[in-house]
Amino acid sequence: MTGIRVRSILAVCALACIASFATAQSGAAVNVSVTVHANEAGATINPNVYGQFAEHLGAGIYEGIWVGEASSIPNTNGYRNDVIAALRELKVPVVRWPGGCFADEYHWRDGIGPREKRPVKVNTHWGGVPETNEFGTHEFMAFAEMIGAKVYISGNVGSGSPQEMADWMEYMTSNTVSTLANLRRQNGRDQPWEVHYFGIGNETWGCGGNMTPEYYANLFRQYATYIKAPPGHRPTIVASGGNDESTRWAEVLTTNVERDLDAISHHYYTTPTGIWKQKGNSIGFGEDQWISTFANTMKIDEYITNNVRILEKNDPKNEIAFYVDEWGTWYDPEPGREPGFLYQQNTLRDALVAAINFNIFHDHARRVQMTNIAQMVNVLQAMILTDGPRMALTPTYHVFHMYIPFQGATVLPTDIRAPTYSVGKTRVPSVTVSAARDTSGNIQLALVNLDPNREARVTTNVKGFDAQRATGRMLTANAMDARNTVDAPSDVKPAPLNATREDGALVLRLPPKSVTVVQLQ
Ligand code: AHR
């Protein structure tokens, strides 16, 4: 497997390459060699690996996506024009909604029918603010259609019932003349919607009900029984799994559930400190937290590996996928902002976190068939930050855009020899890599230079393909915490980067602290 090959070389490098590259001085370029095996094919990268998550949380939905038809912010039927246009550019494959923790207190009937008559609830998880239910099932489905994404609905197990969940499915997907299907028609939608993915609860180990895996496994069996859709339209059913290093949920679910289980979800958030009560700041950090953020985010590789090992044991035919349906950075709240809104700045560091994770997800493409970054707009590691009528595309947005060619591509094995980058006792590889053959047959190469001080001189050897050139885009900035704002929206943006031929080899010069995606020709 590609991932194993990459990891083993890195592991060797963590020890041996330190010696071989020990001569590299601070500021001097480090030498890296990458071999791409273009004549060997790995797994296909499911486009859903580039999925997103949008929860009723802070300004994620209200203000971030939905402003209502009466708003002075330019909108189409209530959806902000600027945000919709930017998301369409990103080719978002799938959106998970309405939560998160919010999902297990969400009652779908509150969000249908005339908006002025919808009940106002309290968003108990996120700031205790009023939830007007203005954005409900019809609004979400229309949003997904506007940006061209598939839908992933998270159902309420924690405070809902199997009947309520079954009714929601019927409301959304029934093509009969049942009372619920007719209610949908009365509310303005004649044709049934396609529900592509349906989650049975969220974080049932915590905000979704504080359950044990054994208890939840039984509930999953019960709730999933009643997820019904017209023939040929059954959604992929997702079980709520574990988080961080936990493998127990994968073990219990795969041994206690015999049917309906198509995927198991897993959550992992990256903090700079690794300490939940004091996570670290989104800006103004030092190199110690630059590197610790990367070291922490890379733990996901081991967490996925351990869970996949259990799936391989209990599901050798690979019928159950592993979805990382919440991931990304989580920092301390911004001073002066409501802590429950999870609004945070997004910098070059976040861009590198995104790319490092993509390179890892590709290594596990066989099982990891969906991931959903948390979250889409204005919440945690967002693509877009809005400020009244204006918005800024974050560095994370640009990385998602640069990686579009990897959607649906076939992984190509790579070997990398890269020195270790270290600060104090924290050590990470200085460069990570991923290669794939895209759906048009072109070879794409993604590289992250984690070292903020040194250029990486990458000599690229492509087996089975006579690579003469490489052209693409690179993202970097002057500062580790460089970011875009509504006043300076283009401080961090991709620039062209091409390979040179040096002594017969294809050489890429990666600036310090950068993400690069090039196409080999
Ligand atoms: O993304 C924010 C929250 O993080 C989600 O609501 C929850 O599932 C997770 O704990």
Short mmCIF file of C-alpha atoms and ligand atoms in Angstrom, two decimals:
data_model
loop_
_atom_site.label_atom_id
_atom_site.label_comp_id
_atom_site.label_asym_id
_atom_site.label_seq_id
_atom_site.Cartn_x
_atom_site.Cartn_y
_atom_site.Cartn_z
CA MET A 1 0.00 0.00 0.00
CA THR A 2 1.16 3.49 -0.87
CA GLY A 3 0.72 4.80 2.63
CA ILE A 4 2.88 2.10 4.14
CA ARG A 5 5.63 2.75 1.66
CA VAL A 6 5.60 6.49 2.32
CA ARG A 7 5.49 6.04 6.05
CA SER A 8 8.31 3.52 6.17
CA ILE A 9 10.64 5.77 4.24
CA LEU A 10 9.76 8.71 6.46
CA ALA A 11 10.34 6.63 9.54
CA VAL A 12 13.77 5.71 8.27
CA CYS A 13 14.39 9.33 7.41
CA ALA A 14 13.41 10.44 10.87
CA LEU A 15 16.58 8.71 12.03
CA ALA A 16 18.92 8.21 9.11
CA CYS A 17 18.21 11.26 7.01
CA ILE A 18 18.94 13.58 9.88
CA ALA A 19 22.50 12.46 9.50
CA SER A 20 22.58 12.64 5.73
CA PHE A 21 21.13 16.15 5.71
CA ALA A 22 22.77 17.31 8.89
CA THR A 23 24.85 19.76 6.92
CA ALA A 24 21.80 21.88 6.03
CA GLN A 25 22.17 25.25 7.75
CA SER A 26 19.28 27.43 8.84
CA GLY A 27 18.33 29.38 5.74
CA ALA A 28 20.11 27.05 3.31
CA ALA A 29 17.97 24.91 1.03
CA VAL A 30 17.42 21.32 2.12
CA ASN A 31 17.67 18.51 -0.39
CA VAL A 32 14.69 16.22 -0.84
CA SER A 33 14.22 13.43 -3.33
CA VAL A 34 10.85 12.13 -4.44
CA THR A 35 10.21 9.08 -6.59
CA VAL A 36 6.77 8.72 -8.14
CA HIS A 37 5.82 5.23 -9.35
CA ALA A 38 3.65 6.21 -12.29
CA ASN A 39 3.48 2.60 -13.48
CA GLU A 40 1.78 1.38 -10.27
CA ALA A 41 -1.78 2.38 -9.37
CA GLY A 42 -3.18 2.63 -5.88
CA ALA A 43 -6.73 3.33 -4.72
CA THR A 44 -9.05 5.94 -6.18
CA ILE A 45 -9.40 9.12 -4.14
CA ASN A 46 -13.12 9.49 -3.61
CA PRO A 47 -14.04 13.11 -4.44
CA ASN A 48 -15.88 13.17 -1.11
CA VAL A 49 -12.48 13.30 0.62
CA TYR A 50 -12.84 17.02 -0.16
CA GLY A 51 -16.21 17.27 1.61
CA GLN A 52 -17.34 20.00 3.98
CA PHE A 53 -19.39 20.40 7.11
CA ALA A 54 -21.91 23.21 7.79
CA GLU A 55 -23.56 23.34 11.21
CA HIS A 56 -26.07 25.68 12.80
CA LEU A 57 -23.30 27.27 14.82
CA GLY A 58 -22.32 30.92 15.20
CA ALA A 59 -22.30 32.64 11.81
CA GLY A 60 -21.83 29.37 9.92
CA ILE A 61 -25.29 29.23 8.37
CA TYR A 62 -26.98 32.49 9.36
CA GLU A 63 -24.90 35.34 7.91
CA GLY A 64 -22.32 32.96 6.40
CA ILE A 65 -24.61 31.33 3.85
CA TRP A 66 -28.13 32.51 4.51
CA VAL A 67 -29.00 36.19 4.99
CA GLY A 68 -32.66 36.05 3.98
CA GLU A 69 -34.34 37.64 0.99
CA ALA A 70 -34.85 41.01 2.74
CA SER A 71 -31.13 41.44 3.49
CA SER A 72 -29.16 44.35 2.03
CA ILE A 73 -26.34 41.86 1.44
CA PRO A 74 -26.59 40.85 -2.24
CA ASN A 75 -28.40 37.52 -2.28
CA THR A 76 -30.41 35.16 -4.43
CA ASN A 77 -33.51 33.89 -2.66
CA GLY A 78 -31.78 34.55 0.67
CA TYR A 79 -28.37 32.97 -0.10
CA ARG A 80 -25.35 35.29 -0.22
CA ASN A 81 -24.19 35.65 -3.81
CA ASP A 82 -20.49 36.05 -2.92
CA VAL A 83 -20.32 32.91 -0.77
CA ILE A 84 -22.28 30.78 -3.21
CA ALA A 85 -20.04 31.84 -6.11
CA ALA A 86 -16.87 31.06 -4.12
CA LEU A 87 -18.16 27.65 -3.04
CA ARG A 88 -19.15 26.76 -6.59
CA GLU A 89 -15.55 27.42 -7.65
CA LEU A 90 -14.39 24.93 -5.04
CA LYS A 91 -16.34 22.01 -6.54
CA VAL A 92 -17.54 20.95 -3.09
CA PRO A 93 -18.52 17.29 -3.53
CA VAL A 94 -20.66 16.85 -0.41
CA VAL A 95 -21.94 18.90 2.55
CA ARG A 96 -22.80 17.49 5.96
CA TRP A 97 -25.67 19.26 7.78
CA PRO A 98 -27.23 20.32 10.26
CA GLY A 99 -24.57 19.24 12.83
CA GLY A 100 -22.53 18.32 14.77
CA CYS A 101 -23.88 18.55 18.26
CA PHE A 102 -26.73 20.65 16.89
CA ALA A 103 -28.06 17.62 14.97
CA ASP A 104 -28.99 15.72 18.10
CA GLU A 105 -31.28 18.52 19.24
CA TYR A 106 -32.66 19.28 15.79
CA HIS A 107 -36.27 18.44 15.04
CA TRP A 108 -36.78 18.65 11.31
CA ARG A 109 -40.45 19.62 11.48
CA ASP A 110 -39.36 22.95 13.04
CA GLY A 111 -37.65 23.86 9.77
CA ILE A 112 -40.39 23.39 7.17
CA GLY A 113 -43.41 25.45 6.10
CA PRO A 114 -43.80 29.23 6.05
CA ARG A 115 -40.72 30.77 7.64
CA GLU A 116 -42.60 33.28 9.72
CA LYS A 117 -44.49 30.45 11.40
CA ARG A 118 -41.50 28.32 12.28
CA PRO A 119 -40.80 27.95 16.00
CA VAL A 120 -37.87 29.76 17.57
CA LYS A 121 -35.69 27.44 19.65
CA VAL A 122 -32.50 27.98 21.63
CA ASN A 123 -29.21 26.73 20.24
CA THR A 124 -28.12 25.23 23.55
CA HIS A 125 -24.75 24.00 22.32
CA TRP A 126 -23.53 27.07 20.57
CA GLY A 127 -23.91 30.34 22.47
CA GLY A 128 -27.50 29.84 23.69
CA VAL A 129 -28.73 32.08 20.89
CA PRO A 130 -32.17 31.94 19.25
CA GLU A 131 -32.47 29.43 16.41
CA THR A 132 -35.16 30.79 14.13
CA ASN A 133 -35.34 27.67 11.97
CA GLU A 134 -35.39 29.96 8.93
CA PHE A 135 -32.87 27.64 7.32
CA GLY A 136 -34.41 24.18 7.23
CA THR A 137 -34.59 21.15 4.96
CA HIS A 138 -35.80 23.01 1.85
CA GLU A 139 -33.22 25.76 2.30
CA PHE A 140 -30.39 23.26 2.80
CA MET A 141 -31.36 21.13 -0.17
CA ALA A 142 -31.58 24.20 -2.42
CA PHE A 143 -28.19 25.37 -1.12
CA ALA A 144 -26.59 22.03 -1.97
CA GLU A 145 -28.11 22.18 -5.44
CA MET A 146 -26.82 25.74 -5.93
CA ILE A 147 -23.22 24.74 -5.19
CA GLY A 148 -23.51 21.37 -6.94
CA ALA A 149 -22.83 19.24 -3.84
CA LYS A 150 -24.28 15.94 -2.64
CA VAL A 151 -26.05 15.95 0.70
CA TYR A 152 -25.12 14.24 3.93
CA ILE A 153 -27.90 14.57 6.52
CA SER A 154 -27.10 13.99 10.17
CA GLY A 155 -30.09 12.51 11.97
CA ASN A 156 -31.11 13.04 15.59
CA VAL A 157 -30.53 9.99 17.80
CA GLY A 158 -29.73 11.81 21.05
CA SER A 159 -33.10 13.47 21.58
CA GLY A 160 -35.13 12.17 18.65
CA SER A 161 -36.89 8.92 17.90
CA PRO A 162 -36.70 6.30 15.15
CA GLN A 163 -40.15 7.48 14.03
CA GLU A 164 -39.03 11.11 13.69
CA MET A 165 -35.99 10.03 11.69
CA ALA A 166 -38.04 7.72 9.46
CA ASP A 167 -40.56 10.52 8.85
CA TRP A 168 -37.80 12.91 7.79
CA MET A 169 -36.53 10.40 5.25
CA GLU A 170 -40.04 9.88 3.94
CA TYR A 171 -40.61 13.63 3.71
CA MET A 172 -37.42 14.11 1.73
CA THR A 173 -37.44 11.08 -0.55
CA SER A 174 -40.93 9.68 -1.00
CA ASN A 175 -42.42 9.71 -4.49
CA THR A 176 -45.78 8.44 -3.25
CA VAL A 177 -48.95 10.33 -2.32
CA SER A 178 -48.35 9.85 1.40
CA THR A 179 -49.31 12.68 3.71
CA LEU A 180 -45.63 13.51 4.34
CA ALA A 181 -44.73 13.49 0.63
CA ASN A 182 -47.71 15.74 -0.04
CA LEU A 183 -46.64 18.05 2.77
CA ARG A 184 -43.30 18.43 1.00
CA ARG A 185 -45.15 19.27 -2.22
CA GLN A 186 -47.33 21.76 -0.36
CA ASN A 187 -44.14 23.36 0.95
CA GLY A 188 -42.87 23.91 -2.56
CA ARG A 189 -40.94 20.80 -3.58
CA ASP A 190 -42.68 18.48 -5.97
CA GLN A 191 -39.93 16.00 -6.81
CA PRO A 192 -38.32 13.95 -4.05
CA TRP A 193 -34.77 14.86 -3.17
CA GLU A 194 -31.88 12.47 -3.33
CA VAL A 195 -30.39 11.94 0.13
CA HIS A 196 -26.97 10.56 -0.66
CA TYR A 197 -25.65 10.00 2.88
CA PHE A 198 -27.50 9.69 6.17
CA GLY A 199 -25.78 9.74 9.56
CA ILE A 200 -27.39 7.94 12.49
CA GLY A 201 -26.46 10.44 15.20
CA ASN A 202 -23.29 12.42 15.86
CA GLU A 203 -20.62 11.97 18.53
CA THR A 204 -22.88 9.58 20.43
CA TRP A 205 -19.97 9.18 22.89
CA GLY A 206 -20.51 12.86 23.88
CA CYS A 207 -22.98 15.58 22.89
CA GLY A 208 -24.98 13.02 20.91
CA GLY A 209 -26.14 11.16 24.02
CA ASN A 210 -23.10 10.15 26.12
CA MET A 211 -23.53 6.51 25.13
CA THR A 212 -21.29 3.50 25.29
CA PRO A 213 -20.40 1.95 21.93
CA GLU A 214 -22.36 -1.19 22.84
CA TYR A 215 -25.52 0.78 23.65
CA TYR A 216 -25.17 2.87 20.51
CA ALA A 217 -24.57 -0.21 18.34
CA ASN A 218 -28.01 -1.46 19.38
CA LEU A 219 -29.59 1.92 18.70
CA PHE A 220 -27.88 2.04 15.30
CA ARG A 221 -29.46 -1.31 14.41
CA GLN A 222 -32.87 -0.03 15.46
CA TYR A 223 -32.75 3.44 13.82
CA ALA A 224 -31.15 2.22 10.61
CA THR A 225 -33.95 -0.31 10.14
CA TYR A 226 -36.38 2.53 9.50
CA ILE A 227 -34.24 4.58 7.12
CA LYS A 228 -36.28 3.83 4.02
CA ALA A 229 -36.16 5.34 0.57
CA PRO A 230 -37.61 4.41 -2.82
CA PRO A 231 -35.84 1.47 -4.55
CA GLY A 232 -32.47 2.53 -5.92
CA HIS A 233 -32.33 5.60 -3.70
CA ARG A 234 -31.17 4.16 -0.41
CA PRO A 235 -28.64 6.52 1.15
CA THR A 236 -25.25 5.41 2.35
CA ILE A 237 -25.82 4.93 6.07
CA VAL A 238 -23.15 6.26 8.40
CA ALA A 239 -22.68 5.17 12.01
CA SER A 240 -21.38 7.62 14.57
CA GLY A 241 -17.94 6.36 15.56
CA GLY A 242 -15.09 7.37 17.81
CA ASN A 243 -12.63 10.20 17.99
CA ASP A 244 -8.91 10.81 18.34
CA GLU A 245 -6.99 7.62 19.12
CA SER A 246 -10.10 5.56 19.93
CA THR A 247 -10.58 2.30 18.02
CA ARG A 248 -13.24 0.85 20.29
CA TRP A 249 -16.13 2.25 18.32
CA ALA A 250 -14.90 0.69 15.08
CA GLU A 251 -14.37 -2.63 16.88
CA VAL A 252 -17.79 -2.69 18.56
CA LEU A 253 -19.70 -1.47 15.53
CA THR A 254 -18.10 -3.96 13.15
CA THR A 255 -18.69 -6.86 15.52
CA ASN A 256 -22.21 -5.95 16.73
CA VAL A 257 -23.88 -4.68 13.58
CA GLU A 258 -24.55 -7.12 10.76
CA ARG A 259 -26.52 -4.96 8.30
CA ASP A 260 -27.12 -1.40 7.13
CA LEU A 261 -23.64 -0.27 8.19
CA ASP A 262 -22.00 1.40 5.17
CA ALA A 263 -19.55 3.71 6.90
CA ILE A 264 -18.21 4.60 10.33
CA SER A 265 -17.47 8.21 11.12
CA HIS A 266 -14.51 9.45 13.13
CA HIS A 267 -13.60 12.92 14.42
CA TYR A 268 -10.22 14.46 15.08
CA TYR A 269 -9.47 18.12 15.75
CA THR A 270 -5.96 19.60 15.71
CA THR A 271 -4.90 22.00 18.44
CA PRO A 272 -1.44 23.55 18.71
CA THR A 273 -0.91 22.48 22.33
CA GLY A 274 -2.84 19.22 22.37
CA ILE A 275 -4.50 20.53 25.53
CA TRP A 276 -8.21 21.08 25.13
CA LYS A 277 -8.54 23.74 27.84
CA GLN A 278 -5.75 25.87 26.40
CA LYS A 279 -5.52 25.09 22.73
CA GLY A 280 -3.38 27.97 21.49
CA ASN A 281 -4.06 31.07 19.42
CA SER A 282 -4.99 31.25 15.77
CA ILE A 283 -2.52 34.14 15.17
CA GLY A 284 0.53 35.56 16.89
CA PHE A 285 2.05 32.15 17.66
CA GLY A 286 5.73 31.22 17.64
CA GLU A 287 7.60 28.50 15.79
CA ASP A 288 7.04 26.15 18.76
CA GLN A 289 3.29 26.14 18.05
CA TRP A 290 3.83 26.18 14.30
CA ILE A 291 5.57 22.81 14.49
CA SER A 292 3.45 21.37 17.33
CA THR A 293 0.32 22.01 15.26
CA PHE A 294 1.79 19.91 12.46
CA ALA A 295 3.01 17.19 14.80
CA ASN A 296 -0.49 17.02 16.31
CA THR A 297 -2.30 17.03 12.98
CA MET A 298 -0.09 14.18 11.72
CA LYS A 299 -1.36 11.97 14.53
CA ILE A 300 -4.40 11.38 12.38
CA ASP A 301 -2.28 9.08 10.24
CA GLU A 302 -1.82 6.68 13.14
CA TYR A 303 -5.44 7.04 14.25
CA ILE A 304 -6.68 6.13 10.78
CA THR A 305 -4.16 3.29 10.46
CA ASN A 306 -5.31 1.72 13.74
CA ASN A 307 -8.98 1.98 12.85
CA VAL A 308 -8.41 0.68 9.35
CA ARG A 309 -6.58 -2.32 10.83
CA ILE A 310 -9.77 -3.20 12.70
CA LEU A 311 -11.88 -2.75 9.59
CA GLU A 312 -9.50 -4.93 7.58
CA LYS A 313 -9.85 -7.64 10.25
CA ASN A 314 -13.65 -7.48 10.60
CA ASP A 315 -14.55 -6.35 7.08
CA PRO A 316 -11.86 -7.74 4.75
CA LYS A 317 -14.05 -7.14 1.69
CA ASN A 318 -13.87 -3.38 2.31
CA GLU A 319 -17.64 -2.93 2.45
CA ILE A 320 -17.54 -0.47 5.35
CA ALA A 321 -15.90 2.87 4.68
CA PHE A 322 -14.16 5.09 7.21
CA TYR A 323 -15.32 8.73 7.14
CA VAL A 324 -13.41 11.46 8.95
CA ASP A 325 -16.52 13.61 8.95
CA GLU A 326 -15.11 16.30 11.24
CA TRP A 327 -11.49 17.45 11.12
CA GLY A 328 -9.47 20.64 11.15
CA THR A 329 -7.88 23.14 13.52
CA TRP A 330 -9.52 24.35 16.70
CA TYR A 331 -8.02 27.35 18.53
CA ASP A 332 -8.88 29.37 21.64
CA PRO A 333 -11.77 31.80 21.13
CA GLU A 334 -10.92 35.23 19.78
CA PRO A 335 -10.97 37.93 22.46
CA GLY A 336 -14.22 39.89 22.34
CA ARG A 337 -16.14 37.25 20.43
CA GLU A 338 -18.78 34.85 21.74
CA PRO A 339 -16.73 31.72 22.60
CA GLY A 340 -19.61 29.46 21.58
CA PHE A 341 -19.46 30.70 17.99
CA LEU A 342 -16.07 29.05 17.32
CA TYR A 343 -14.98 31.90 15.07
CA GLN A 344 -11.23 31.85 14.45
CA GLN A 345 -8.69 33.36 12.11
CA ASN A 346 -7.28 31.22 9.35
CA THR A 347 -3.64 31.56 8.39
CA LEU A 348 -0.92 30.04 6.28
CA ARG A 349 -0.50 27.48 9.08
CA ASP A 350 -4.07 26.28 8.46
CA ALA A 351 -3.31 25.97 4.76
CA LEU A 352 -0.42 23.63 5.53
CA VAL A 353 -2.58 21.66 7.99
CA ALA A 354 -5.15 21.11 5.22
CA ALA A 355 -2.54 19.95 2.71
CA ILE A 356 -0.78 17.67 5.22
CA ASN A 357 -4.14 16.04 5.97
CA PHE A 358 -4.98 15.60 2.29
CA ASN A 359 -1.65 13.88 1.70
CA ILE A 360 -2.44 11.54 4.60
CA PHE A 361 -6.04 10.92 3.48
CA HIS A 362 -4.74 9.96 0.01
CA ASP A 363 -2.50 7.35 1.63
CA HIS A 364 -5.64 5.76 3.09
CA ALA A 365 -7.85 6.26 0.04
CA ARG A 366 -9.03 2.65 0.01
CA ARG A 367 -10.99 3.08 3.27
CA VAL A 368 -11.16 6.83 3.80
CA GLN A 369 -13.86 7.60 1.32
CA MET A 370 -15.18 10.81 2.82
CA THR A 371 -13.88 13.60 5.01
CA ASN A 372 -15.63 16.82 5.98
CA ILE A 373 -13.61 19.77 7.15
CA ALA A 374 -15.05 21.67 10.10
CA GLN A 375 -16.44 23.96 8.94
CA MET A 376 -17.47 25.66 5.72
CA VAL A 377 -17.98 29.36 6.62
CA ASN A 378 -17.09 31.44 9.72
CA VAL A 379 -16.60 28.43 12.03
CA LEU A 380 -13.29 26.74 13.01
CA GLN A 381 -11.06 26.03 9.96
CA ALA A 382 -13.30 27.80 7.50
CA MET A 383 -13.03 28.28 3.75
CA ILE A 384 -14.59 31.72 3.97
CA LEU A 385 -14.81 34.42 6.65
CA THR A 386 -17.54 37.03 6.24
CA ASP A 387 -17.76 40.49 7.74
CA GLY A 388 -21.12 42.10 7.02
CA PRO A 389 -21.50 42.37 3.25
CA ARG A 390 -17.85 41.46 2.58
CA MET A 391 -15.94 38.21 2.71
CA ALA A 392 -12.37 36.88 2.52
CA LEU A 393 -11.25 33.56 1.10
CA THR A 394 -8.96 31.91 3.62
CA PRO A 395 -5.61 30.22 2.90
CA THR A 396 -7.47 26.92 3.55
CA TYR A 397 -9.86 27.79 0.70
CA HIS A 398 -6.92 28.17 -1.66
CA VAL A 399 -5.50 24.76 -0.71
CA PHE A 400 -8.86 23.11 -1.33
CA HIS A 401 -8.88 24.80 -4.73
CA MET A 402 -5.34 23.75 -5.58
CA TYR A 403 -6.15 20.11 -4.72
CA ILE A 404 -9.25 19.88 -6.97
CA PRO A 405 -7.37 17.69 -9.51
CA PHE A 406 -7.05 15.04 -6.79
CA GLN A 407 -10.83 14.54 -6.66
CA GLY A 408 -11.42 11.14 -8.25
CA ALA A 409 -7.72 10.66 -9.06
CA THR A 410 -5.84 7.38 -8.66
CA VAL A 411 -3.10 7.37 -6.05
CA LEU A 412 0.42 6.72 -7.32
CA PRO A 413 2.91 5.31 -4.81
CA THR A 414 5.72 7.65 -3.81
CA ASP A 415 9.01 7.33 -1.97
CA ILE A 416 10.39 10.40 -0.30
CA ARG A 417 13.72 11.14 1.34
CA ALA A 418 13.41 14.32 3.34
CA PRO A 419 15.26 15.61 6.37
CA THR A 420 13.54 16.10 9.66
CA TYR A 421 12.45 19.59 10.65
CA SER A 422 12.65 20.09 14.39
CA VAL A 423 12.07 22.71 17.06
CA GLY A 424 13.16 21.65 20.53
CA LYS A 425 12.04 18.07 20.96
CA THR A 426 9.30 18.23 18.35
CA ARG A 427 10.20 16.67 15.02
CA VAL A 428 8.26 16.28 11.80
CA PRO A 429 9.29 15.48 8.24
CA SER A 430 10.28 18.70 6.51
CA VAL A 431 8.32 17.78 3.38
CA THR A 432 5.26 15.60 2.76
CA VAL A 433 4.11 14.41 -0.65
CA SER A 434 1.24 12.85 -2.54
CA ALA A 435 0.96 11.90 -6.20
CA ALA A 436 -1.98 10.75 -8.25
CA ARG A 437 -3.16 10.29 -11.83
CA ASP A 438 -6.13 12.59 -12.32
CA THR A 439 -9.31 11.73 -14.19
CA SER A 440 -7.80 13.16 -17.42
CA GLY A 441 -4.72 10.94 -17.12
CA ASN A 442 -2.33 13.67 -15.94
CA ILE A 443 0.05 13.12 -13.04
CA GLN A 444 -0.49 15.54 -10.16
CA LEU A 445 2.11 16.05 -7.46
CA ALA A 446 1.37 17.79 -4.15
CA LEU A 447 4.14 18.83 -1.78
CA VAL A 448 4.15 20.61 1.57
CA ASN A 449 7.30 22.28 2.88
CA LEU A 450 6.74 22.50 6.64
CA ASP A 451 10.02 24.24 7.40
CA PRO A 452 9.35 27.97 7.78
CA ASN A 453 13.01 28.90 7.33
CA ARG A 454 14.39 26.80 4.51
CA GLU A 455 13.61 26.21 0.89
CA ALA A 456 13.29 22.57 -0.13
CA ARG A 457 15.06 21.57 -3.33
CA VAL A 458 13.07 18.56 -4.50
CA THR A 459 14.60 16.30 -7.12
CA THR A 460 11.78 14.37 -8.74
CA ASN A 461 12.18 11.00 -10.36
CA VAL A 462 9.12 9.61 -12.14
CA LYS A 463 9.19 5.90 -12.92
CA GLY A 464 7.19 4.91 -15.98
CA PHE A 465 6.73 8.45 -17.28
CA ASP A 466 9.17 10.74 -19.03
CA ALA A 467 8.48 13.93 -17.07
CA GLN A 468 9.96 16.92 -18.88
CA ARG A 469 8.14 19.72 -17.13
CA ALA A 470 5.98 20.45 -14.12
CA THR A 471 3.74 23.47 -13.87
CA GLY A 472 1.30 24.48 -11.19
CA ARG A 473 0.66 26.70 -8.20
CA MET A 474 2.26 27.33 -4.85
CA LEU A 475 0.90 29.01 -1.72
CA THR A 476 3.13 30.82 0.75
CA ALA A 477 3.42 34.17 2.54
CA ASN A 478 5.94 36.16 4.53
CA ALA A 479 4.62 35.28 7.98
CA MET A 480 3.60 31.97 9.54
CA ASP A 481 0.31 33.59 10.57
CA ALA A 482 -0.29 35.50 7.33
CA ARG A 483 -3.99 35.64 6.55
CA ASN A 484 -6.57 37.30 4.36
CA THR A 485 -9.04 39.86 5.66
CA VAL A 486 -11.89 41.72 4.03
CA ASP A 487 -9.58 44.76 3.84
CA ALA A 488 -6.63 42.78 2.49
CA PRO A 489 -8.24 39.76 0.82
CA SER A 490 -5.25 38.77 -1.32
CA ASP A 491 -2.33 38.70 1.11
CA VAL A 492 -2.20 34.91 0.84
CA LYS A 493 -2.94 33.61 -2.61
CA PRO A 494 -1.47 30.98 -4.94
CA ALA A 495 1.31 31.94 -7.35
CA PRO A 496 2.68 29.98 -10.33
CA LEU A 497 5.46 27.50 -9.67
CA ASN A 498 7.31 25.55 -12.33
CA ALA A 499 10.01 22.92 -12.18
CA THR A 500 13.42 23.48 -13.70
CA ARG A 501 15.68 20.86 -15.29
CA GLU A 502 18.96 20.64 -13.45
CA ASP A 503 21.59 18.10 -14.52
CA GLY A 504 18.92 16.12 -16.35
CA ALA A 505 16.58 15.96 -13.35
CA LEU A 506 13.28 17.69 -12.70
CA VAL A 507 13.76 20.00 -9.73
CA LEU A 508 11.09 21.81 -7.75
CA ARG A 509 12.14 24.60 -5.43
CA LEU A 510 9.58 24.82 -2.67
CA PRO A 511 9.72 28.08 -0.72
CA PRO A 512 9.80 27.80 3.07
CA LYS A 513 6.33 27.18 4.62
CA SER A 514 4.52 26.43 1.39
CA VAL A 515 2.02 24.15 -0.33
CA THR A 516 2.59 23.24 -3.98
CA VAL A 517 0.49 21.33 -6.50
CA VAL A 518 1.99 20.76 -9.96
CA GLN A 519 1.07 18.74 -13.00
CA LEU A 520 3.85 16.73 -14.59
CA GLN A 521 4.19 16.91 -18.37
O1 AHR B 1 -17.53 21.28 14.84
C1 AHR B 1 -17.90 21.69 16.11
C2 AHR B 1 -18.35 20.54 16.99
O2 AHR B 1 -17.29 19.67 17.22
C3 AHR B 1 -19.43 19.64 16.45
O3 AHR B 1 -20.70 20.15 16.64
C4 AHR B 1 -19.23 18.38 17.23
O4 AHR B 1 -19.65 17.24 16.54
C5 AHR B 1 -17.76 18.38 17.55
O5 AHR B 1 -17.51 18.13 18.87
#
